[in-house]
């Protein structure tokens, strides 16, 4: 039986997807896996027994990734699990900005005590005439999980969609409708589009990537949608552009002290991923990633170790080795197995920054002595028997390394 500790309330659908050899525990010292949403783990030391932390959500700035990697703890997140939720709100925001929905609804409330309200609304509605999004140009900056969904959906609604993403992955490109046009620069996209939607992660390299220059390049009367992070936009420059009318509406999911004072801004309280479905999707994905790692040693969507997927072990035994990304690790590992005449049926070795992962399917089983020899290799972090003889009992086998 493996035990999982939840640091936050995790959706029931996610918990229900735990297989029967898993159970929840209140005791962190008993746990092999940790499920977390927003709990601050930055100063949280984890017991040696913990193999994995799975964050139900995308952002991992509440988790000390490097410290946990050094301890042999693989951290997972759930990219894309909330993409549909954000996409739907972006579409809603685009329509709200086009149809004066909020201003119209507020005006109706302002005349609610009038006895002739039904007549007044018919007379007054012309003040709220809007425009349709069909046939308009939408620019999507960042064509990852969310951006691709927004681009494809807007295309389906009859918009002409331009995408800008100089780092677009091959799988990301496959997800995109072939109708999406390629903008070769940010300023080109800004100059072309009636609506612009931002979908890139905030990093230390791109604060205010939408700055004065980009805003100056935008079409007068553009609607700008920010469902990524407020710091990606120079909000002082945005406030001035709203004031002058160059930008018609700034729709941001990140209300802050500056944006609440902006003229023509529509602000929501970080609602992009706030749907029951997104929470369920994130929880199910986090649970599945964690179980696949514990049961099979496969790593998908880790944020501190490389991805590595060998499916289910078809050989006698599978062992997993987390180590530093330094020369001659494979030579030393295979050397230990060669001495014992253990044949390797299948293997994968991948690295990510300073860390690496080796997964081995063996035709016969290693014993405690072999495991000890593997653990003695300098720069080895954790050696675990994943399946076959000795599985599970060897989970807490981390050796401190002098690194
Ligand atoms: N409002 C919300 O509630 C909410 C919810 C989820 C995510 N988000 C935000 O949305 C962002 C995007 O999420 P995602 O799941 O689509 O991420 P993702 O990693 O799947 O996609 C990000 C894309 O941005 C591209 N990119 C990076 N830098 C770029 C640049 N300078 N110019 C153009 N493209 C660039 C990348 O190549 C990638 O394709 C997240 O980082 C997060 O900040 C907000």
PDB file of C-alpha atoms and ligand atoms in Angstrom, residues 80 82 86 141-147 164-168 199-202 209 227-229 253-254 270-273, ligand 1:
ATOM      1  CA  UNK A  80      -2.873  22.264 -19.980  1.00  0.00           C
ATOM      2  CA  UNK A  82      -7.051  24.127 -17.108  1.00  0.00           C
ATOM      3  CA  UNK A  86      -9.189  29.750 -19.457  1.00  0.00           C
ATOM      4  CA  UNK A 141       0.668  35.838 -28.276  1.00  0.00           C
ATOM      5  CA  UNK A 142       1.922  32.447 -27.031  1.00  0.00           C
ATOM      6  CA  UNK A 143       0.487  29.328 -28.665  1.00  0.00           C
ATOM      7  CA  UNK A 144       0.885  26.834 -25.831  1.00  0.00           C
ATOM      8  CA  UNK A 145      -1.924  24.890 -24.169  1.00  0.00           C
ATOM      9  CA  UNK A 146      -4.186  27.915 -23.644  1.00  0.00           C
ATOM     10  CA  UNK A 147      -3.169  30.056 -26.627  1.00  0.00           C
ATOM     11  CA  UNK A 164       3.045  34.735 -32.494  1.00  0.00           C
ATOM     12  CA  UNK A 165       5.248  32.250 -30.652  1.00  0.00           C
ATOM     13  CA  UNK A 166       8.952  32.072 -31.495  1.00  0.00           C
ATOM     14  CA  UNK A 167       9.393  29.080 -29.153  1.00  0.00           C
ATOM     15  CA  UNK A 168       6.455  27.031 -30.390  1.00  0.00           C
ATOM     16  CA  UNK A 199      -0.844  33.625 -23.246  1.00  0.00           C
ATOM     17  CA  UNK A 200       2.808  33.409 -22.232  1.00  0.00           C
ATOM     18  CA  UNK A 201       4.325  32.530 -18.866  1.00  0.00           C
ATOM     19  CA  UNK A 202       5.870  35.319 -16.791  1.00  0.00           C
ATOM     20  CA  UNK A 209       6.957  42.477 -22.710  1.00  0.00           C
ATOM     21  CA  UNK A 227      -5.197  36.211 -18.876  1.00  0.00           C
ATOM     22  CA  UNK A 228      -1.508  35.478 -18.255  1.00  0.00           C
ATOM     23  CA  UNK A 229      -0.019  37.766 -15.582  1.00  0.00           C
ATOM     24  CA  UNK A 253      -7.836  38.663 -14.967  1.00  0.00           C
ATOM     25  CA  UNK A 254      -5.411  40.258 -12.487  1.00  0.00           C
ATOM     26  CA  UNK A 270      -8.082  35.589 -11.347  1.00  0.00           C
ATOM     27  CA  UNK A 271     -11.024  33.490 -12.525  1.00  0.00           C
ATOM     28  CA  UNK A 272      -9.356  31.874 -15.561  1.00  0.00           C
ATOM     29  CA  UNK A 273      -8.952  28.404 -14.083  1.00  0.00           C
TER      30      UNK A 273
HETATM   31  N1  LIG B   1      -5.909  33.405 -15.603  1.00  0.00           N
HETATM   32  C1  LIG B   1      -5.704  32.217 -15.083  1.00  0.00           C
HETATM   33  O1  LIG B   1      -6.390  31.785 -14.183  1.00  0.00           O
HETATM   34  C2  LIG B   1      -4.617  31.366 -15.640  1.00  0.00           C
HETATM   35  C3  LIG B   1      -4.725  29.963 -15.573  1.00  0.00           C
HETATM   36  C4  LIG B   1      -3.724  29.182 -16.140  1.00  0.00           C
HETATM   37  C5  LIG B   1      -2.621  29.792 -16.716  1.00  0.00           C
HETATM   38  N2  LIG B   1      -2.523  31.156 -16.731  1.00  0.00           N
HETATM   39  C6  LIG B   1      -1.386  31.829 -17.357  1.00  0.00           C
HETATM   40  O2  LIG B   1      -1.327  31.465 -18.714  1.00  0.00           O
HETATM   41  C7  LIG B   1       0.024  31.234 -19.076  1.00  0.00           C
HETATM   42  C8  LIG B   1       0.072  30.320 -20.288  1.00  0.00           C
HETATM   43  O3  LIG B   1      -0.415  29.033 -19.909  1.00  0.00           O
HETATM   44  P1  LIG B   1      -0.283  27.774 -20.877  1.00  0.00           P
HETATM   45  O4  LIG B   1      -0.842  26.627 -20.116  1.00  0.00           O
HETATM   46  O5  LIG B   1      -0.798  28.083 -22.227  1.00  0.00           O
HETATM   47  O6  LIG B   1       1.319  27.647 -20.950  1.00  0.00           O
HETATM   48  P2  LIG B   1       2.178  26.842 -22.011  1.00  0.00           P
HETATM   49  O7  LIG B   1       3.521  26.661 -21.381  1.00  0.00           O
HETATM   50  O8  LIG B   1       1.455  25.662 -22.522  1.00  0.00           O
HETATM   51  O9  LIG B   1       2.324  27.866 -23.235  1.00  0.00           O
HETATM   52  C9  LIG B   1       3.071  29.051 -23.181  1.00  0.00           C
HETATM   53  C10 LIG B   1       3.492  29.383 -24.595  1.00  0.00           C
HETATM   54  O10 LIG B   1       4.077  30.677 -24.583  1.00  0.00           O
HETATM   55  C11 LIG B   1       5.153  30.670 -25.518  1.00  0.00           C
HETATM   56  N3  LIG B   1       6.036  31.784 -25.235  1.00  0.00           N
HETATM   57  C12 LIG B   1       6.936  31.895 -24.221  1.00  0.00           C
HETATM   58  N4  LIG B   1       7.540  33.106 -24.280  1.00  0.00           N
HETATM   59  C13 LIG B   1       6.995  33.758 -25.342  1.00  0.00           C
HETATM   60  C14 LIG B   1       7.199  35.040 -25.908  1.00  0.00           C
HETATM   61  N5  LIG B   1       8.073  35.918 -25.388  1.00  0.00           N
HETATM   62  N6  LIG B   1       6.460  35.378 -26.988  1.00  0.00           N
HETATM   63  C15 LIG B   1       5.557  34.521 -27.516  1.00  0.00           C
HETATM   64  N7  LIG B   1       5.336  33.289 -27.036  1.00  0.00           N
HETATM   65  C16 LIG B   1       6.045  32.925 -25.956  1.00  0.00           C
HETATM   66  C17 LIG B   1       5.782  29.293 -25.331  1.00  0.00           C
HETATM   67  O11 LIG B   1       6.564  28.911 -26.451  1.00  0.00           O
HETATM   68  C18 LIG B   1       4.553  28.413 -25.162  1.00  0.00           C
HETATM   69  O12 LIG B   1       4.115  27.886 -26.403  1.00  0.00           O
HETATM   70  C19 LIG B   1       0.615  30.643 -17.801  1.00  0.00           C
HETATM   71  O13 LIG B   1       2.018  30.802 -17.753  1.00  0.00           O
HETATM   72  C20 LIG B   1      -0.059  31.438 -16.716  1.00  0.00           C
HETATM   73  O14 LIG B   1       0.690  32.615 -16.441  1.00  0.00           O
HETATM   74  C21 LIG B   1      -3.498  31.936 -16.223  1.00  0.00           C
END
